[in-house]
Coordinates of C-alpha atoms and ligand atoms in Angstrom, one line a residue:
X1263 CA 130.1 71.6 109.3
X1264 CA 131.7 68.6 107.2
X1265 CA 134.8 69.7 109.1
X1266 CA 133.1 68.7 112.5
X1267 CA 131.5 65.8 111.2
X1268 CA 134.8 64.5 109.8
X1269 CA 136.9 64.9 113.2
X1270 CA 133.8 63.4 115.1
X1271 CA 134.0 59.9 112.8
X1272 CA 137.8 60.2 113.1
X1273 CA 137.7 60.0 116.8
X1274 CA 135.1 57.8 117.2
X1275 CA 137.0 55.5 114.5
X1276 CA 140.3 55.4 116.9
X1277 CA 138.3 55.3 119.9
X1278 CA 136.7 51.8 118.7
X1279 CA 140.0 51.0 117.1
X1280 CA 141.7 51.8 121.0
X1281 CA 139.2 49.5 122.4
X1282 CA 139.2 46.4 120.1
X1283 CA 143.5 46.5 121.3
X1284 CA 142.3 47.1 124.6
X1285 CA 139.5 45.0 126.2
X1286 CA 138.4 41.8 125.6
X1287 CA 134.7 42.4 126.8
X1288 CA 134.5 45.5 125.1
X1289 CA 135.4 44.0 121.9
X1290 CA 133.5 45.4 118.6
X1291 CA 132.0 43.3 116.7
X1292 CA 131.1 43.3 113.1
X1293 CA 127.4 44.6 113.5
X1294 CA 128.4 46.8 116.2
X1295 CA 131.2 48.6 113.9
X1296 CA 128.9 48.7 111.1
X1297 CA 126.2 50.7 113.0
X1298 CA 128.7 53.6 113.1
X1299 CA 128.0 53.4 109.7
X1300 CA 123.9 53.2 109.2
X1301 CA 123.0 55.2 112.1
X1302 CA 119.3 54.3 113.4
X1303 CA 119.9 51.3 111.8
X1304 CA 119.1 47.9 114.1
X1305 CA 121.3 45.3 114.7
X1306 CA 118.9 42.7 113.5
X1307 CA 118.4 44.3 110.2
X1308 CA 121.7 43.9 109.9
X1309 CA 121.1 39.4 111.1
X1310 CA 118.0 39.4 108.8
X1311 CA 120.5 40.7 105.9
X1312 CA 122.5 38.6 106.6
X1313 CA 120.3 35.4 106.7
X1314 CA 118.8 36.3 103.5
X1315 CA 121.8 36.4 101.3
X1316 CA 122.6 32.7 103.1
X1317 CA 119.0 31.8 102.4
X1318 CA 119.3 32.5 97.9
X1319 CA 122.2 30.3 97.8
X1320 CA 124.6 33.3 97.6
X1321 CA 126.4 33.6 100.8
X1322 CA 129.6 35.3 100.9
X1323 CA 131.1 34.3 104.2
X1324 CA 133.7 31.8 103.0
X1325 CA 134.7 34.4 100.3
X1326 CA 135.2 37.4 102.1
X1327 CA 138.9 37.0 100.9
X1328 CA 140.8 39.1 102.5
X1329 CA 138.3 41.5 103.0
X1330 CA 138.1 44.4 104.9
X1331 CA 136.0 44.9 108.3
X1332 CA 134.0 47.9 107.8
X1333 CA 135.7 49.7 111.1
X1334 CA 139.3 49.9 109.4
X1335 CA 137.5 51.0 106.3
X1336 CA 135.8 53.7 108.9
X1337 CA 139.6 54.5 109.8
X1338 CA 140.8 54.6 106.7
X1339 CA 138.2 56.5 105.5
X1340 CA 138.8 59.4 107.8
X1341 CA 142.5 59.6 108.1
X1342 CA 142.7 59.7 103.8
X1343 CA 140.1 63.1 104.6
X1344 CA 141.6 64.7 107.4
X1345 CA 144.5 67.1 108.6
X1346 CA 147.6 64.8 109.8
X1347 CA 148.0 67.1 112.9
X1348 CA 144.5 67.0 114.3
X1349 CA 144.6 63.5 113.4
X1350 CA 147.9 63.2 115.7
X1351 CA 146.6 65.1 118.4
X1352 CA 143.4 62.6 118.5
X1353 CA 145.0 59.8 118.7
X1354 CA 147.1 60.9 121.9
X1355 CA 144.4 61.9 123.1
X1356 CA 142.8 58.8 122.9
X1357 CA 145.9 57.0 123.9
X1358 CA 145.7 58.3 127.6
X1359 CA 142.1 57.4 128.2
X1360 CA 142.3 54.4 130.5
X1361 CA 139.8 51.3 129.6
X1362 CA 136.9 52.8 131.7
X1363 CA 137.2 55.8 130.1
X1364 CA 137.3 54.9 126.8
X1365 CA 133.8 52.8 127.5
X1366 CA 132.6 55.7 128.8
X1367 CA 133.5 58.0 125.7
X1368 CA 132.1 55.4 123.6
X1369 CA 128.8 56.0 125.4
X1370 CA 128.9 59.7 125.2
X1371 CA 129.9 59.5 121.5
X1372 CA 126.4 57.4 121.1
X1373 CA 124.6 59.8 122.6
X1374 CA 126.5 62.7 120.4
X1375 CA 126.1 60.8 117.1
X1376 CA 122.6 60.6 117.7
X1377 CA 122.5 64.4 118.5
X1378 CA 124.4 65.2 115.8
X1379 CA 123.7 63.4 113.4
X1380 CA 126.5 61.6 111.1
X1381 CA 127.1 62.5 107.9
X1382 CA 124.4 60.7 106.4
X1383 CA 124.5 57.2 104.0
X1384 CA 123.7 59.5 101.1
X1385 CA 126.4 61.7 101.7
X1386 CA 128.9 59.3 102.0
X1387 CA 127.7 57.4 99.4
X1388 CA 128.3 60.4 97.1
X1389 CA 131.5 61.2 98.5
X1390 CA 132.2 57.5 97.2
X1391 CA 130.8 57.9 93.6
X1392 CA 132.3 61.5 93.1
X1393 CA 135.8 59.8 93.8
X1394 CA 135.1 56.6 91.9
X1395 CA 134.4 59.1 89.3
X1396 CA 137.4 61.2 89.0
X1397 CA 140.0 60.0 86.8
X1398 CA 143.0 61.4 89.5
X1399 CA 141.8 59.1 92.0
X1400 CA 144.8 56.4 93.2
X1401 CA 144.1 53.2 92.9
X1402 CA 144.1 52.9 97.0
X1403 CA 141.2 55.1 97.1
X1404 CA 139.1 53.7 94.0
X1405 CA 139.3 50.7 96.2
X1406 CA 138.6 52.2 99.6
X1407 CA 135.4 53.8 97.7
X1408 CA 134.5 50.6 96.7
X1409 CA 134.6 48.9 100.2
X1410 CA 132.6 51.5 101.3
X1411 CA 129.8 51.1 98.6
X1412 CA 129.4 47.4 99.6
X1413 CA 128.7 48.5 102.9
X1414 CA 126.6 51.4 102.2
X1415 CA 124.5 50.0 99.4
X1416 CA 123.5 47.2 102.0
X1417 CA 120.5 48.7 103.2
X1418 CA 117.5 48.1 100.8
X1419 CA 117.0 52.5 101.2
X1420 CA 120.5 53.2 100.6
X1421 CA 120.5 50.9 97.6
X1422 CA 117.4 52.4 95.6
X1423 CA 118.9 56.1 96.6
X1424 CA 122.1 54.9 95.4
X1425 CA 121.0 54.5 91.4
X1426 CA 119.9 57.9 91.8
X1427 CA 123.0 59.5 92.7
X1428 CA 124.7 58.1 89.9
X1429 CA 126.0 55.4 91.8
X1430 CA 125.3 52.4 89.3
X1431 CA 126.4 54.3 86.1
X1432 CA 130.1 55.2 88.3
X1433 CA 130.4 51.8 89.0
X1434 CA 129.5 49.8 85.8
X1435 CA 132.5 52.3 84.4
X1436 CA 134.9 50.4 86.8
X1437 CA 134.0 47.0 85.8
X1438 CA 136.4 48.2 82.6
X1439 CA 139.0 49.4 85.1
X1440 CA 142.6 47.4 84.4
X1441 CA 143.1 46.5 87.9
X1442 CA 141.3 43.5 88.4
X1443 CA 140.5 43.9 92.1
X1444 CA 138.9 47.1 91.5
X1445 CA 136.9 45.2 89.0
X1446 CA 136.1 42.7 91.3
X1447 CA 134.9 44.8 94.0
X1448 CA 132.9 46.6 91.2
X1449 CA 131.0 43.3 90.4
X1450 CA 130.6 42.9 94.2
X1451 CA 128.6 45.9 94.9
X1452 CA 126.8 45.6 91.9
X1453 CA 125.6 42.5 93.0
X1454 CA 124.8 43.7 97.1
X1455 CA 123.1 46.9 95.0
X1456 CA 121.2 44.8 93.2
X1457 CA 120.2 41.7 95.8
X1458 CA 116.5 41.3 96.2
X1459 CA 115.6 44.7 95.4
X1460 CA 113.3 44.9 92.7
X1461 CA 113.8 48.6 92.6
X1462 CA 117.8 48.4 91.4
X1463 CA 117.1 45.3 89.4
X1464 CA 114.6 47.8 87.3
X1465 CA 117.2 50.6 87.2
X1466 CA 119.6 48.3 85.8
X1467 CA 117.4 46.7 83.3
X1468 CA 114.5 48.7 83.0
X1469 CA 113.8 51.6 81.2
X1470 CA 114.6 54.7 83.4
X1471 CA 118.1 52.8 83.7
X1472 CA 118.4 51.9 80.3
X1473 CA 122.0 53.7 79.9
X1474 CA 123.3 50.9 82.2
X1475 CA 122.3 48.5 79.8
X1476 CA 123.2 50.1 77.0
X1477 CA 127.1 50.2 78.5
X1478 CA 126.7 46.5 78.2
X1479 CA 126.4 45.5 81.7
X1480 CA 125.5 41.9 81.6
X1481 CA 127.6 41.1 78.8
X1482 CA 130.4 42.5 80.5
X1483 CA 130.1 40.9 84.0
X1484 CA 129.5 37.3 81.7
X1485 CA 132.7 38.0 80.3
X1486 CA 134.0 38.3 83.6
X1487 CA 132.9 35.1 85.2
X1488 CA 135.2 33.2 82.6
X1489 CA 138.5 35.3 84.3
X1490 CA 141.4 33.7 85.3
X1491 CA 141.3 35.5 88.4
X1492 CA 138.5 33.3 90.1
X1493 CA 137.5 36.0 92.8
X1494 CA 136.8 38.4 90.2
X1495 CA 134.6 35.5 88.2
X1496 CA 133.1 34.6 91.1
X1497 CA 131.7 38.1 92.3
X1498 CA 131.0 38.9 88.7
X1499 CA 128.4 35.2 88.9
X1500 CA 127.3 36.9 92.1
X1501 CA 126.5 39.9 90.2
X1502 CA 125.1 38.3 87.2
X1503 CA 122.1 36.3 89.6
X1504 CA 121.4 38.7 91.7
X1505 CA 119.9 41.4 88.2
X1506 CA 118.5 38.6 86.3
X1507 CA 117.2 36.4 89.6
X1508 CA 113.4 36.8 89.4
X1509 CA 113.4 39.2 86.6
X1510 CA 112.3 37.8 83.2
X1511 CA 112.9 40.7 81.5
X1512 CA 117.0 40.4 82.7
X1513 CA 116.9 37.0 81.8
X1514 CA 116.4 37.3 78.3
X1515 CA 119.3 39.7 78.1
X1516 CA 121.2 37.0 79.8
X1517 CA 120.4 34.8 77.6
X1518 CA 120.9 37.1 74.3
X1519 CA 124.4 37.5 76.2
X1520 CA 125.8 34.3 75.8
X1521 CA 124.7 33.6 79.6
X1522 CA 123.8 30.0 78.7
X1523 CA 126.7 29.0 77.2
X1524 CA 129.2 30.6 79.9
X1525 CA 126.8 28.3 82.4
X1526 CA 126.9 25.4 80.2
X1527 CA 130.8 26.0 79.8
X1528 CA 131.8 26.0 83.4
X1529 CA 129.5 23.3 84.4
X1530 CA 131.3 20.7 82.1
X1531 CA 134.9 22.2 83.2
X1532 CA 135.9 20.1 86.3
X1533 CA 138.8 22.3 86.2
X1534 CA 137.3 26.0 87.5
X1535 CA 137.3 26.7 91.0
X1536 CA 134.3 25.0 92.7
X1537 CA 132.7 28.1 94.4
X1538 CA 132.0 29.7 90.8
X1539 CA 130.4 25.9 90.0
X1540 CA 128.5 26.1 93.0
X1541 CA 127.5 29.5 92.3
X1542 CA 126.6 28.4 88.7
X1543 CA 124.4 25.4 89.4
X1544 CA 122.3 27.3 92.0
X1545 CA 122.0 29.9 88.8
X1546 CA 120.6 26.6 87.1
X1547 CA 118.2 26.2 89.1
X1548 CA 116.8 29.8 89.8
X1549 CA 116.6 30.1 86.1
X1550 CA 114.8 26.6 85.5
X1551 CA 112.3 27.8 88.3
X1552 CA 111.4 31.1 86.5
X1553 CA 111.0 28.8 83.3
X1554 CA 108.2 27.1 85.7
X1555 CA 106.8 29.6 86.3
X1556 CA 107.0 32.4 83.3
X1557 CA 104.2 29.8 81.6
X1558 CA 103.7 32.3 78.8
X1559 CA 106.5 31.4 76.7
X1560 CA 108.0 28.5 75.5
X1561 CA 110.6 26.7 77.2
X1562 CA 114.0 28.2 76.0
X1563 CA 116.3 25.1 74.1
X1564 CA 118.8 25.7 76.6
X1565 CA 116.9 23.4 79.1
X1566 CA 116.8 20.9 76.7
X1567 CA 119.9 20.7 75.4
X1568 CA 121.3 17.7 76.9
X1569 CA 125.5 18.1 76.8
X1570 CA 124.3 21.1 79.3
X1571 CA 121.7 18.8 81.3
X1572 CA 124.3 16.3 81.4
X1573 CA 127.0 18.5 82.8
X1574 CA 124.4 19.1 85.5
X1575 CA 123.6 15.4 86.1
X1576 CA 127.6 14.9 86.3
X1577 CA 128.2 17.0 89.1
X1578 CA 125.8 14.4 91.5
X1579 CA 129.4 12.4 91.4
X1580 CA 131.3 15.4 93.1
X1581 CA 133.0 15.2 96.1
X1582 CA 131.9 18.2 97.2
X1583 CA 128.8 17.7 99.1
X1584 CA 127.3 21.2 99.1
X1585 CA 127.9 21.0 94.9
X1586 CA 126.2 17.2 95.1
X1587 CA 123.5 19.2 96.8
X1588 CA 123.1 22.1 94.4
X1589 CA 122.9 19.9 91.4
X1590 CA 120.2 17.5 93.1
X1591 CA 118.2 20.8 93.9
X1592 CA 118.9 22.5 90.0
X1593 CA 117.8 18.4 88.6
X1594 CA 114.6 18.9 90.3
X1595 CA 113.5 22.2 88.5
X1596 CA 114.8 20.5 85.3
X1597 CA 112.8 17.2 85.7
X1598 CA 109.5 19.5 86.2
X1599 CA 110.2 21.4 82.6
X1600 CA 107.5 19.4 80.6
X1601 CA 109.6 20.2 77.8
X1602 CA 112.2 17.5 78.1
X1603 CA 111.7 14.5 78.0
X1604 CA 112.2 11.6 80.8
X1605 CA 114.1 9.6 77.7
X1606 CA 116.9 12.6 77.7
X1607 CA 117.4 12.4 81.3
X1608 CA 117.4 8.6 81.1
X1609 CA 119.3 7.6 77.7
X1610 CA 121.0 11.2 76.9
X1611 CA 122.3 11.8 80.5
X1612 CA 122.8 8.7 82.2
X1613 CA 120.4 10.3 85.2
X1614 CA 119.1 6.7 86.5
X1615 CA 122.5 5.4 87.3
X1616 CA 124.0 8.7 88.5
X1617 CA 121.2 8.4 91.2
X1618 CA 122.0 5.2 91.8
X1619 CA 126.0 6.0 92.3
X1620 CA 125.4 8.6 93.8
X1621 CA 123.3 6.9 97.1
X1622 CA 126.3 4.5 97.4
X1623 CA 128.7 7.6 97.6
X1624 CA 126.4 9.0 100.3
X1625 CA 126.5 5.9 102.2
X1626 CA 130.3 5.9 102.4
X1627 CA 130.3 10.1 103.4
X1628 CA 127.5 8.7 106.2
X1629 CA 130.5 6.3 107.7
X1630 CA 132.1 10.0 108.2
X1631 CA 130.9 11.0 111.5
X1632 CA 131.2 14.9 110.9
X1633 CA 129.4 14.5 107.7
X1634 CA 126.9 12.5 108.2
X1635 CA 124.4 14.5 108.6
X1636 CA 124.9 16.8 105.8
X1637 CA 124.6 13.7 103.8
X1638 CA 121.6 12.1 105.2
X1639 CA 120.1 15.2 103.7
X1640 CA 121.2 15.1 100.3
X1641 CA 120.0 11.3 100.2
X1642 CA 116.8 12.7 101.1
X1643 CA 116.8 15.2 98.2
X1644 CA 117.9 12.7 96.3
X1645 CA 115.3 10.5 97.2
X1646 CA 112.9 12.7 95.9
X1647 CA 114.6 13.2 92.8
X1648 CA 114.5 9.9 92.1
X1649 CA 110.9 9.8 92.8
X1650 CA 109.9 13.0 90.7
X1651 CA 112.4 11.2 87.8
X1652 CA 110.5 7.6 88.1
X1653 CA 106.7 9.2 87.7
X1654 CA 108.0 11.0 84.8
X1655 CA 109.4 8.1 83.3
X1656 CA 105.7 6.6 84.2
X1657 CA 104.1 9.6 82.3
X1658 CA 105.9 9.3 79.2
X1659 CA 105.5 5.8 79.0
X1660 CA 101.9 6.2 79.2
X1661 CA 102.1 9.0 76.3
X1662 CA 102.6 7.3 72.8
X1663 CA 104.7 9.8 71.1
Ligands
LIG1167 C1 128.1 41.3 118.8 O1 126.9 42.0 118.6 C2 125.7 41.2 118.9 C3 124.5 42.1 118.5 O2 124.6 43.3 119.2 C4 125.8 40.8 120.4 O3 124.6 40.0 120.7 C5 127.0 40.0 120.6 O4 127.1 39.7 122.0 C6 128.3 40.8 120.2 N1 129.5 40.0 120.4 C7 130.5 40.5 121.0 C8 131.7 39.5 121.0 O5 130.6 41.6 121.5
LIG1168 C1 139.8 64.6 91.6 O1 140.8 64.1 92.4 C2 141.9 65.0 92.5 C3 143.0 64.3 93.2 O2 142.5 63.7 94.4 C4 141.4 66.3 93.2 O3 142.5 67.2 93.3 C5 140.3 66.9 92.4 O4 139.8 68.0 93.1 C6 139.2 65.9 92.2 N1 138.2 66.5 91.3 C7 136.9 66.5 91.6 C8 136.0 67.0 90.5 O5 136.4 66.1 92.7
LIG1169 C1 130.7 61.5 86.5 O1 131.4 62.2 85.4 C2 130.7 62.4 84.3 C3 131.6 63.1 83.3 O2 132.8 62.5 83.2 C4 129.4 63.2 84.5 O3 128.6 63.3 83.3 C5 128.6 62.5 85.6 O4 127.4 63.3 85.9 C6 129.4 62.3 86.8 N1 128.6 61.5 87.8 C7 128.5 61.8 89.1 C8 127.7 61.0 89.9 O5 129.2 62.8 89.5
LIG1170 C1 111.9 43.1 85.6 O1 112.4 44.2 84.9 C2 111.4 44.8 84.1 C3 112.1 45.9 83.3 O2 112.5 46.9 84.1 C4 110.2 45.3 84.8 O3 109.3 45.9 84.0 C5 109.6 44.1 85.5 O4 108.6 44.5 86.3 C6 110.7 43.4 86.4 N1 110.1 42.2 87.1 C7 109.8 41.1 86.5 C8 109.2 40.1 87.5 O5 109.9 40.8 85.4

């Protein structure tokens, strides 16, 4: 049975593989390829998923380094589990199918797949963690596995039955693995895994999946956002928000982990890449937004610590426009804290005049036709910053302290 299953992905991967050399209509695309994966999964699931991660401030799309498109993963995939003769014989098979044909077999194969039924995500998502898992396994395949994962642990279902099989335990081991790209691709589908899914974010935290905590996990992936090797830090920060985003419970961990200082240390370090201070000031302001709203406890000293609230106030004079942005957005969630004060933003942090600088740097990006836009919307944010920052100077002055 997994014999049949494996020569019907094999052929279907080189048929796809034939037509992407061969027609320009029948081109695959992305979604397309990744159905072959997620069978009786709809393409817009796929857009929605897509939107979402663009929508928390977490998108991926100008990081997918290098990556991988999920239909030479397919490939590779089968050809590292099949027989090199059957595999030959496919491909000349497939070799003197002309264009129509091959359209044609993709249609029949639909109609098989459905039929038959592909191996399903949980099978190939434990054919994933049972190689991550075994010592012997090359370095080529730990990262193939990996690839897979991401892919696989996409769907919200595949991601909750992933914890179960073991899944999250195999790969928090790899996060110690000496290559850094396997770590990296460890943090990476940590992070998909964990992505607004309550569900993982408990297994991870709570206390059915207290092991994985125990093994350190936060720690270890803060440790990892100060690596040299900025993809690894960066999917490590991706990682880190996506457990601890909405989760109070995860945040204190993060905290208790050093999380705050890692933050506070990147933010004031002009030098580090500017994705991971991107990434990091958007962390900011997620976790000044739980403050807001977690009105039980006190208001951790962090957010009133002003060499960090300055480091965020700093970035306003960027040249990076999307980090301009990020700040303004994190400086509003600060400014609604009650527990700091309008004086530390004003005579700690400097936060009046950075504003002020700050609209006269817009106005020279607005002179930059292809920008302009983008900055007429950070002046608006800014606008309101400055507004919010003005009526709490107006409240304290009224307080007698
Ligand atoms: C890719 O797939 C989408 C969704 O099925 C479709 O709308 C689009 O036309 C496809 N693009 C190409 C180049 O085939
Ligand atoms: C581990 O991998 C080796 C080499 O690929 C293989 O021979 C062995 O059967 C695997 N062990 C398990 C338990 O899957
Ligand atoms: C991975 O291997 C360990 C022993 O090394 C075992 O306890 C665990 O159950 C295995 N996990 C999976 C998912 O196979
Ligand atoms: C966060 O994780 C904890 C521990 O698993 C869980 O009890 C809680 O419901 C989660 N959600 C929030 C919002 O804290």
């Amino acid at each position: 049975m997994g014999c049949v299953r494996l020569s019907l992905v094999l052929f279907i991967a080189i048929v796809i593989s034939a037509m992407t050399v061969f027609g320009n209509d029948a081109r695959v695309n992305k979604s397309t390829s990744r159905l072959f994966w997620s069978t009786g999964k709809e393409d817009g699931d796929l857009v929605r998923k897509a939107d979402s991660e663009e929508s928390v401030g977490l998108s991926e799309n100008d990081e997918l380094d290098g990556g991988f498109s999920s239909l030479d993963g397919m490939l590779q995939w089968a050809i590292g589990h099949s027989d090199p003769a059957k595999l030959k014989e496919i491909a000349q098979n497939v070799q003197r199918l002309s264009h129509d044909e091959l359209k044609k077999r993709q249609i029949e194969i639909q109609e098989l797949m459905e039929k038959l039924k592909m191996p399903s995500d949980a099978e190939l998502m434990k054919i994933a963690i049972n190689d991550l898992n075994n010592s012997s396994t090359s370095r080529e395949d730990r990262l193939r596995a990996l690839e897979e994962l991401l892919l696989l642990v996409e769907p919200i279902d595949n991601a909750n039955d992933f914890g179960k099989l073991g899944g999250l335990a195999a790969v928090v081991k790899q996060l110690d693995h000496v290559d850094p790209d396997v770590r990296k691709l460890a943090a990476w589908v940590l992070g998909k895994a964990n992505q607004n899914n309550p569900t993982v974010q408990q297994q991870v935290v709570g206390n059915r999946g207290f092991l994985v905590l125990e093994l350190g996990t936060l720690g270890k992936l803060i440790k990892m956002v100060k690596s040299d090797f900025a993809e690894e830090a960066i999917k490590a920060l991706y990682a880190v928000s996506a457990i601890i985003r909405n989760n109070f419970s995860a945040q204190e961990t993060f905290y208790a982990e050093g999380g705050d200082l890692m933050l506070k240390d990147i933010l004031s370090n002009s030098a580090v890449d500017v994705r991971l201070r991107r990434r990091c000031v958007f962390l900011v302001g997620d976790l000044a937004e739980s403050q807001l709203e977690n009105k039980r406890k006190a208001t951790l000293p962090f957010f009133s610590d002003h060499v960090f609230l300055k480091a965020v106030i700093d970035l306003t004079s960027s040249d990076d426009l999307d980090l301009q942005e990020k700040a303004l957005i994190a400086i509003k969630s600060l400014l609604q804290l009650k527990s700091t004060g309008a004086s530390v933003f004003k005579e700690l942090c400097g936060l009046d005049e950075a504003l002020v600088n700050m609209r006269r740097q817009l106005q020279q990006v607005m002179e930059d036709e292809s920008r302009r836009d983008y900055a007429e919307d950070v002046e608006i944010l800014r606008q309101e910053v400055e507004l919010m920052f003005d009526n709490k100077l107006d409240k304290g002055a009224q307080v007698p302290t």
